[in-house]
GROMACS .gro file of C-alpha atoms in nm:
model
  368
    1UNK     CA    1  10.435  -0.843  -5.280
    2UNK     CA    2  10.782  -0.748  -5.119
    3UNK     CA    3  11.119  -0.646  -5.333
    4UNK     CA    4  11.389  -0.469  -5.055
    5UNK     CA    5  11.746  -0.495  -5.001
    6UNK     CA    6  11.938  -0.751  -4.884
    7UNK     CA    7  11.882  -0.681  -4.502
    8UNK     CA    8  12.320  -0.695  -4.446
    9UNK     CA    9  12.360  -0.395  -4.697
   10UNK     CA   10  12.105  -0.147  -4.611
   11UNK     CA   11  11.802  -0.327  -4.346
   12UNK     CA   12  11.554  -0.017  -4.304
   13UNK     CA   13  11.553   0.038  -4.691
   14UNK     CA   14  11.245  -0.194  -4.775
   15UNK     CA   15  10.989  -0.129  -5.134
   16UNK     CA   16  10.665  -0.337  -4.993
   17UNK     CA   17  10.372  -0.269  -5.205
   18UNK     CA   18   9.990  -0.220  -5.091
   19UNK     CA   19   9.805  -0.498  -4.946
   20UNK     CA   20   9.589  -0.703  -5.123
   21UNK     CA   21   9.277  -0.823  -4.953
   22UNK     CA   22   9.079  -0.981  -5.217
   23UNK     CA   23   8.639  -0.961  -5.257
   24UNK     CA   24   8.414  -1.271  -5.315
   25UNK     CA   25   8.437  -1.204  -5.633
   26UNK     CA   26   8.764  -1.170  -5.746
   27UNK     CA   27   8.842  -1.531  -5.535
   28UNK     CA   28   8.554  -1.668  -5.755
   29UNK     CA   29   8.710  -1.563  -6.101
   30UNK     CA   30   9.029  -1.692  -5.942
   31UNK     CA   31   8.836  -2.036  -5.844
   32UNK     CA   32   8.716  -2.013  -6.197
   33UNK     CA   33   8.992  -1.922  -6.404
   34UNK     CA   34   9.273  -2.172  -6.225
   35UNK     CA   35   8.917  -2.477  -6.233
   36UNK     CA   36   8.893  -2.342  -6.643
   37UNK     CA   37   9.277  -2.417  -6.621
   38UNK     CA   38   9.262  -2.790  -6.457
   39UNK     CA   39   9.116  -2.916  -6.825
   40UNK     CA   40   9.339  -2.746  -7.056
   41UNK     CA   41   9.715  -2.799  -6.858
   42UNK     CA   42   9.647  -3.047  -6.564
   43UNK     CA   43   9.875  -2.938  -6.238
   44UNK     CA   44   9.855  -3.287  -6.112
   45UNK     CA   45   9.921  -3.349  -5.763
   46UNK     CA   46  10.232  -3.096  -5.649
   47UNK     CA   47  10.087  -2.748  -5.670
   48UNK     CA   48  10.317  -2.482  -5.806
   49UNK     CA   49  10.556  -2.315  -5.536
   50UNK     CA   50  10.525  -1.949  -5.439
   51UNK     CA   51  10.743  -1.735  -5.672
   52UNK     CA   52  11.027  -1.635  -5.435
   53UNK     CA   53  11.398  -1.529  -5.574
   54UNK     CA   54  11.721  -1.460  -5.367
   55UNK     CA   55  11.992  -1.282  -5.430
   56UNK     CA   56  12.332  -1.140  -5.231
   57UNK     CA   57  12.136  -0.805  -5.356
   58UNK     CA   58  11.802  -0.835  -5.333
   59UNK     CA   59  11.469  -1.045  -5.238
   60UNK     CA   60  11.140  -1.077  -5.357
   61UNK     CA   61  10.810  -1.287  -5.301
   62UNK     CA   62  10.521  -1.283  -5.508
   63UNK     CA   63  10.206  -1.287  -5.288
   64UNK     CA   64   9.981  -1.611  -5.503
   65UNK     CA   65   9.634  -1.475  -5.381
   66UNK     CA   66   9.726  -1.212  -5.581
   67UNK     CA   67   9.929  -1.213  -5.863
   68UNK     CA   68   9.818  -1.620  -5.965
   69UNK     CA   69  10.038  -1.822  -6.084
   70UNK     CA   70   9.935  -2.123  -6.333
   71UNK     CA   71  10.110  -2.447  -6.505
   72UNK     CA   72  10.164  -2.329  -6.904
   73UNK     CA   73  10.197  -2.595  -7.178
   74UNK     CA   74  10.525  -2.572  -7.240
   75UNK     CA   75  10.614  -2.618  -6.915
   76UNK     CA   76  10.632  -2.315  -6.836
   77UNK     CA   77  10.493  -2.046  -6.613
   78UNK     CA   78  10.205  -1.798  -6.550
   79UNK     CA   79  10.192  -1.521  -6.391
   80UNK     CA   80   9.839  -1.338  -6.367
   81UNK     CA   81   9.848  -0.968  -6.331
   82UNK     CA   82   9.463  -0.924  -6.357
   83UNK     CA   83   9.468  -0.542  -6.174
   84UNK     CA   84   9.839  -0.461  -6.376
   85UNK     CA   85   9.954  -0.398  -6.121
   86UNK     CA   86  10.308  -0.517  -6.143
   87UNK     CA   87  10.538  -0.269  -6.127
   88UNK     CA   88  10.772  -0.283  -6.447
   89UNK     CA   89  11.134  -0.375  -6.221
   90UNK     CA   90  10.911  -0.644  -6.076
   91UNK     CA   91  10.816  -0.803  -6.404
   92UNK     CA   92  11.181  -0.703  -6.574
   93UNK     CA   93  11.346  -0.913  -6.266
   94UNK     CA   94  11.076  -1.190  -6.269
   95UNK     CA   95  11.199  -1.253  -6.629
   96UNK     CA   96  11.573  -1.212  -6.581
   97UNK     CA   97  11.568  -1.474  -6.312
   98UNK     CA   98  11.326  -1.741  -6.489
   99UNK     CA   99  11.325  -1.696  -6.899
  100UNK     CA  100  11.013  -1.944  -6.800
  101UNK     CA  101  10.761  -1.692  -6.666
  102UNK     CA  102  10.501  -1.535  -6.907
  103UNK     CA  103  10.370  -1.252  -6.692
  104UNK     CA  104  10.001  -1.207  -6.869
  105UNK     CA  105   9.871  -0.824  -6.785
  106UNK     CA  106   9.439  -0.909  -6.830
  107UNK     CA  107   9.105  -0.829  -6.638
  108UNK     CA  108   8.867  -1.121  -6.627
  109UNK     CA  109   8.637  -0.853  -6.657
  110UNK     CA  110   8.679  -0.831  -7.042
  111UNK     CA  111   8.671  -1.198  -7.079
  112UNK     CA  112   8.733  -1.281  -7.399
  113UNK     CA  113   9.026  -1.034  -7.392
  114UNK     CA  114   9.122  -1.212  -7.094
  115UNK     CA  115   9.126  -1.587  -7.254
  116UNK     CA  116   9.337  -1.453  -7.551
  117UNK     CA  117   9.564  -1.352  -7.336
  118UNK     CA  118   9.631  -1.665  -7.122
  119UNK     CA  119   9.597  -1.948  -7.412
  120UNK     CA  120   9.842  -1.689  -7.640
  121UNK     CA  121  10.084  -1.743  -7.397
  122UNK     CA  122  10.037  -2.107  -7.270
  123UNK     CA  123  10.253  -2.252  -7.524
  124UNK     CA  124   9.961  -2.507  -7.705
  125UNK     CA  125  10.032  -2.607  -7.983
  126UNK     CA  126   9.745  -2.386  -8.176
  127UNK     CA  127   9.501  -2.163  -8.041
  128UNK     CA  128   9.326  -2.021  -8.313
  129UNK     CA  129   9.060  -1.704  -8.276
  130UNK     CA  130   8.660  -1.736  -8.392
  131UNK     CA  131   8.685  -2.074  -8.574
  132UNK     CA  132   8.390  -2.115  -8.839
  133UNK     CA  133   8.280  -2.509  -8.812
  134UNK     CA  134   8.032  -2.680  -9.012
  135UNK     CA  135   7.872  -3.089  -8.970
  136UNK     CA  136   7.645  -3.212  -9.222
  137UNK     CA  137   7.559  -3.009  -9.549
  138UNK     CA  138   7.236  -3.073  -9.519
  139UNK     CA  139   7.104  -3.015  -9.278
  140UNK     CA  140   7.403  -2.845  -9.143
  141UNK     CA  141   7.478  -2.686  -8.825
  142UNK     CA  142   7.730  -2.396  -8.844
  143UNK     CA  143   7.898  -2.346  -8.505
  144UNK     CA  144   8.153  -2.090  -8.332
  145UNK     CA  145   8.358  -2.031  -8.066
  146UNK     CA  146   8.588  -1.751  -7.896
  147UNK     CA  147   8.915  -1.996  -7.950
  148UNK     CA  148   8.977  -2.385  -8.057
  149UNK     CA  149   9.245  -2.458  -7.889
  150UNK     CA  150   9.485  -2.751  -7.983
  151UNK     CA  151   9.750  -2.928  -7.641
  152UNK     CA  152   9.961  -3.106  -7.846
  153UNK     CA  153   9.998  -3.214  -8.234
  154UNK     CA  154   9.759  -3.551  -8.174
  155UNK     CA  155   9.499  -3.350  -7.994
  156UNK     CA  156   9.261  -3.419  -8.348
  157UNK     CA  157   9.428  -3.768  -8.271
  158UNK     CA  158   9.258  -3.880  -7.934
  159UNK     CA  159   8.987  -3.626  -7.984
  160UNK     CA  160   9.136  -3.388  -7.723
  161UNK     CA  161   9.011  -3.051  -7.876
  162UNK     CA  162   8.926  -2.787  -7.676
  163UNK     CA  163   8.660  -2.488  -7.799
  164UNK     CA  164   8.697  -2.234  -7.525
  165UNK     CA  165   8.426  -1.924  -7.485
  166UNK     CA  166   8.441  -1.643  -7.321
  167UNK     CA  167   8.024  -1.530  -7.264
  168UNK     CA  168   7.808  -1.556  -6.925
  169UNK     CA  169   7.575  -1.765  -7.100
  170UNK     CA  170   7.603  -2.135  -7.179
  171UNK     CA  171   7.552  -2.275  -7.525
  172UNK     CA  172   7.226  -2.569  -7.488
  173UNK     CA  173   7.432  -2.914  -7.323
  174UNK     CA  174   7.246  -3.092  -7.600
  175UNK     CA  175   7.446  -2.884  -7.854
  176UNK     CA  176   7.775  -2.930  -7.583
  177UNK     CA  177   7.698  -3.311  -7.570
  178UNK     CA  178   7.663  -3.285  -7.946
  179UNK     CA  179   8.001  -3.132  -8.063
  180UNK     CA  180   8.209  -3.406  -7.821
  181UNK     CA  181   8.082  -3.704  -8.007
  182UNK     CA  182   8.255  -3.503  -8.297
  183UNK     CA  183   8.610  -3.450  -8.101
  184UNK     CA  184   8.502  -3.122  -7.911
  185UNK     CA  185   8.508  -3.023  -7.581
  186UNK     CA  186   8.388  -2.704  -7.475
  187UNK     CA  187   8.443  -2.454  -7.165
  188UNK     CA  188   8.276  -2.147  -7.080
  189UNK     CA  189   8.444  -2.096  -6.749
  190UNK     CA  190   8.231  -1.756  -6.723
  191UNK     CA  191   7.932  -1.907  -6.827
  192UNK     CA  192   7.712  -1.876  -6.495
  193UNK     CA  193   7.316  -1.894  -6.738
  194UNK     CA  194   7.258  -2.266  -6.890
  195UNK     CA  195   7.015  -2.243  -7.198
  196UNK     CA  196   6.676  -2.298  -7.102
  197UNK     CA  197   6.466  -2.491  -7.394
  198UNK     CA  198   6.174  -2.290  -7.512
  199UNK     CA  199   5.792  -2.448  -7.529
  200UNK     CA  200   5.718  -2.607  -7.842
  201UNK     CA  201   5.588  -2.347  -8.124
  202UNK     CA  202   5.676  -2.563  -8.445
  203UNK     CA  203   5.659  -2.815  -8.634
  204UNK     CA  204   5.970  -3.034  -8.883
  205UNK     CA  205   5.769  -3.298  -9.075
  206UNK     CA  206   6.010  -3.528  -9.200
  207UNK     CA  207   5.888  -3.684  -9.517
  208UNK     CA  208   5.943  -4.041  -9.688
  209UNK     CA  209   5.661  -4.083  -9.932
  210UNK     CA  210   5.686  -4.398 -10.167
  211UNK     CA  211   5.496  -4.181 -10.489
  212UNK     CA  212   5.319  -3.853 -10.557
  213UNK     CA  213   4.959  -3.965 -10.388
  214UNK     CA  214   5.160  -4.010 -10.019
  215UNK     CA  215   5.331  -3.748 -10.060
  216UNK     CA  216   5.056  -3.481 -10.166
  217UNK     CA  217   4.886  -3.699  -9.901
  218UNK     CA  218   5.139  -3.583  -9.644
  219UNK     CA  219   5.116  -3.192  -9.764
  220UNK     CA  220   4.740  -3.235  -9.744
  221UNK     CA  221   4.795  -3.347  -9.377
  222UNK     CA  222   5.039  -3.194  -9.219
  223UNK     CA  223   4.839  -2.855  -9.303
  224UNK     CA  224   4.466  -3.044  -9.169
  225UNK     CA  225   4.310  -3.010  -9.453
  226UNK     CA  226   4.060  -3.304  -9.564
  227UNK     CA  227   4.098  -3.489  -9.842
  228UNK     CA  228   3.859  -3.791 -10.147
  229UNK     CA  229   4.052  -4.000 -10.270
  230UNK     CA  230   3.958  -4.138 -10.611
  231UNK     CA  231   3.682  -3.897 -10.637
  232UNK     CA  232   3.491  -3.892 -10.967
  233UNK     CA  233   3.408  -3.503 -11.052
  234UNK     CA  234   3.123  -3.394 -11.259
  235UNK     CA  235   3.230  -3.154 -11.509
  236UNK     CA  236   2.877  -3.094 -11.698
  237UNK     CA  237   2.512  -3.272 -11.556
  238UNK     CA  238   2.328  -3.432 -11.735
  239UNK     CA  239   1.995  -3.323 -11.569
  240UNK     CA  240   2.128  -2.964 -11.635
  241UNK     CA  241   2.231  -3.084 -12.008
  242UNK     CA  242   2.131  -3.390 -12.135
  243UNK     CA  243   2.487  -3.490 -12.095
  244UNK     CA  244   2.726  -3.653 -11.788
  245UNK     CA  245   3.003  -3.613 -11.791
  246UNK     CA  246   3.294  -3.697 -11.522
  247UNK     CA  247   3.690  -3.682 -11.426
  248UNK     CA  248   3.850  -3.901 -11.254
  249UNK     CA  249   4.040  -3.697 -11.015
  250UNK     CA  250   4.331  -3.924 -10.808
  251UNK     CA  251   4.305  -3.632 -10.539
  252UNK     CA  252   3.995  -3.385 -10.382
  253UNK     CA  253   4.014  -3.118 -10.112
  254UNK     CA  254   3.843  -2.808 -10.057
  255UNK     CA  255   4.069  -2.503  -9.871
  256UNK     CA  256   4.005  -2.139  -9.834
  257UNK     CA  257   3.632  -2.174 -10.006
  258UNK     CA  258   3.820  -2.284 -10.314
  259UNK     CA  259   3.760  -2.634 -10.508
  260UNK     CA  260   4.107  -2.850 -10.548
  261UNK     CA  261   4.201  -3.139 -10.785
  262UNK     CA  262   4.521  -3.319 -10.762
  263UNK     CA  263   4.526  -3.564 -11.077
  264UNK     CA  264   4.819  -3.721 -11.292
  265UNK     CA  265   4.889  -3.628 -11.646
  266UNK     CA  266   5.047  -3.953 -11.836
  267UNK     CA  267   5.100  -3.810 -12.262
  268UNK     CA  268   4.702  -3.831 -12.305
  269UNK     CA  269   4.574  -3.484 -12.447
  270UNK     CA  270   4.189  -3.572 -12.395
  271UNK     CA  271   4.253  -3.600 -11.989
  272UNK     CA  272   4.529  -3.308 -12.067
  273UNK     CA  273   4.139  -3.051 -12.267
  274UNK     CA  274   3.941  -3.231 -11.946
  275UNK     CA  275   4.134  -3.077 -11.683
  276UNK     CA  276   4.179  -2.827 -11.832
  277UNK     CA  277   3.802  -2.769 -11.896
  278UNK     CA  278   3.769  -2.828 -11.541
  279UNK     CA  279   3.957  -2.550 -11.466
  280UNK     CA  280   3.644  -2.330 -11.624
  281UNK     CA  281   3.386  -2.452 -11.369
  282UNK     CA  282   3.621  -2.316 -11.104
  283UNK     CA  283   3.844  -2.591 -11.026
  284UNK     CA  284   4.209  -2.492 -10.925
  285UNK     CA  285   4.376  -2.831 -11.065
  286UNK     CA  286   4.692  -2.994 -10.986
  287UNK     CA  287   4.817  -3.224 -11.261
  288UNK     CA  288   5.143  -3.422 -11.161
  289UNK     CA  289   5.384  -3.547 -11.377
  290UNK     CA  290   5.538  -3.910 -11.412
  291UNK     CA  291   5.882  -3.754 -11.297
  292UNK     CA  292   5.798  -3.530 -11.052
  293UNK     CA  293   5.973  -3.590 -10.738
  294UNK     CA  294   5.861  -3.544 -10.373
  295UNK     CA  295   5.987  -3.205 -10.361
  296UNK     CA  296   5.866  -3.057 -10.719
  297UNK     CA  297   5.472  -3.204 -10.650
  298UNK     CA  298   5.444  -3.089 -10.261
  299UNK     CA  299   5.662  -2.740 -10.446
  300UNK     CA  300   5.306  -2.751 -10.786
  301UNK     CA  301   5.017  -2.864 -10.456
  302UNK     CA  302   5.162  -2.529 -10.257
  303UNK     CA  303   5.180  -2.297 -10.539
  304UNK     CA  304   4.841  -2.375 -10.600
  305UNK     CA  305   4.714  -2.322 -10.331
  306UNK     CA  306   4.827  -2.012 -10.267
  307UNK     CA  307   5.086  -2.045  -9.996
  308UNK     CA  308   5.408  -1.883 -10.048
  309UNK     CA  309   5.652  -2.166  -9.993
  310UNK     CA  310   6.021  -2.259 -10.179
  311UNK     CA  311   6.172  -2.564 -10.133
  312UNK     CA  312   6.451  -2.413 -10.036
  313UNK     CA  313   6.758  -2.385  -9.749
  314UNK     CA  314   6.623  -2.197  -9.442
  315UNK     CA  315   6.699  -2.116  -9.139
  316UNK     CA  316   6.598  -2.257  -8.846
  317UNK     CA  317   6.809  -2.173  -8.581
  318UNK     CA  318   7.024  -1.886  -8.488
  319UNK     CA  319   7.201  -1.805  -8.111
  320UNK     CA  320   7.139  -1.454  -8.099
  321UNK     CA  321   7.500  -1.429  -8.014
  322UNK     CA  322   7.613  -1.610  -8.341
  323UNK     CA  323   7.799  -1.888  -8.183
  324UNK     CA  324   7.587  -2.117  -8.352
  325UNK     CA  325   7.304  -2.196  -8.669
  326UNK     CA  326   7.082  -2.460  -8.795
  327UNK     CA  327   6.921  -2.501  -9.169
  328UNK     CA  328   6.776  -2.757  -9.366
  329UNK     CA  329   6.635  -2.750  -9.687
  330UNK     CA  330   6.225  -2.806  -9.714
  331UNK     CA  331   5.935  -2.574  -9.773
  332UNK     CA  332   5.899  -2.333  -9.473
  333UNK     CA  333   5.518  -2.252  -9.376
  334UNK     CA  334   5.520  -1.938  -9.194
  335UNK     CA  335   5.191  -1.907  -8.921
  336UNK     CA  336   5.063  -2.255  -9.006
  337UNK     CA  337   4.957  -2.382  -8.684
  338UNK     CA  338   4.731  -2.269  -8.463
  339UNK     CA  339   4.989  -2.080  -8.147
  340UNK     CA  340   5.090  -1.887  -8.540
  341UNK     CA  341   5.390  -2.136  -8.508
  342UNK     CA  342   5.577  -2.262  -8.844
  343UNK     CA  343   5.560  -2.580  -9.013
  344UNK     CA  344   5.875  -2.667  -9.195
  345UNK     CA  345   5.759  -3.011  -9.423
  346UNK     CA  346   6.178  -3.196  -9.578
  347UNK     CA  347   6.308  -3.473  -9.668
  348UNK     CA  348   6.581  -3.424  -9.562
  349UNK     CA  349   6.740  -3.663  -9.243
  350UNK     CA  350   6.735  -3.593  -8.910
  351UNK     CA  351   6.957  -3.754  -8.669
  352UNK     CA  352   6.877  -3.747  -8.379
  353UNK     CA  353   7.099  -3.499  -8.203
  354UNK     CA  354   7.014  -3.255  -8.444
  355UNK     CA  355   6.586  -3.359  -8.293
  356UNK     CA  356   6.680  -3.282  -8.004
  357UNK     CA  357   6.838  -2.933  -8.050
  358UNK     CA  358   6.566  -2.874  -8.220
  359UNK     CA  359   6.301  -2.975  -7.937
  360UNK     CA  360   6.521  -2.744  -7.705
  361UNK     CA  361   6.413  -2.453  -7.952
  362UNK     CA  362   6.076  -2.509  -8.005
  363UNK     CA  363   6.077  -2.769  -8.250
  364UNK     CA  364   5.850  -3.104  -8.254
  365UNK     CA  365   5.978  -3.379  -8.472
  366UNK     CA  366   5.761  -3.541  -8.672
  367UNK     CA  367   5.765  -3.832  -8.891
  368UNK     CA  368   5.601  -3.930  -9.200
   0.00000   0.00000   0.00000
């Protein structure tokens, strides 16, 4: 950048700023910024001209390598003062000569502040900081970005809303693809690292049982517990007491050194008394009633097995940087797999995009 008086008046009087030689990282940053900016404000085939002004009093030229020039969304121009080295006098002269020029003084080393200043000067229809977006009710995906940009009043209708993040760790590719289906494009100009899938360690078992018996079978199958159906459980043995009495059990199994009976109660008081007598013989009895849903039946069974779990909304994914999370309702069983992983047992439908996201975070989704 050079600023001097007209040669006719005072040729020897010249204000020359120090020469600028950009290092490789600075050049790379400028390239990233330009590439990112073109996704928001396409520059077209015609490049912006270098800034220069000439009058009878002074001549002013701006070095585009040191002070990059970007096109603003409303037709103006943005001059980047990345090093805070632009003299106040020059800033004043620029804005006096062309009111459409906006000077942004911010360093890319503070990426979020830099992007905020840049987006704030661009003249977009709207720029929202730290927006929180939710998708679905149960399951529910939450996504937070540094900025949400609507370039025009029609951006929402045209699926042109842009989410901008300043982090160096990019969000998962599958998440970005899902957001695109929701009309949201993700741009992360400084992201050098992409989220890598983690080894499968956990399971999400999605149940769609037809009746209480299948609900019980699903829980026991998930826990790898062998089960017998329609077994007659002896209450008294004829060889011991001279009286033989057995009780019909819908399901019988053993787990953790204990014996379990699962049966249904239809209102017969004699049957209820027999079930309670089984408990005096050391059996753990789970009594299912006609109105019991999957949630209730599975909850009774797990509670009787002393497995601490309740049907509630559980957080399955949480990005360390707080950019996204995924939660859904079901029974969460910690340390339920051989490798110490968790098992989520749920009856909630899971769309394919969310299954892919869970898979990348170490969850294998199984349908029962």
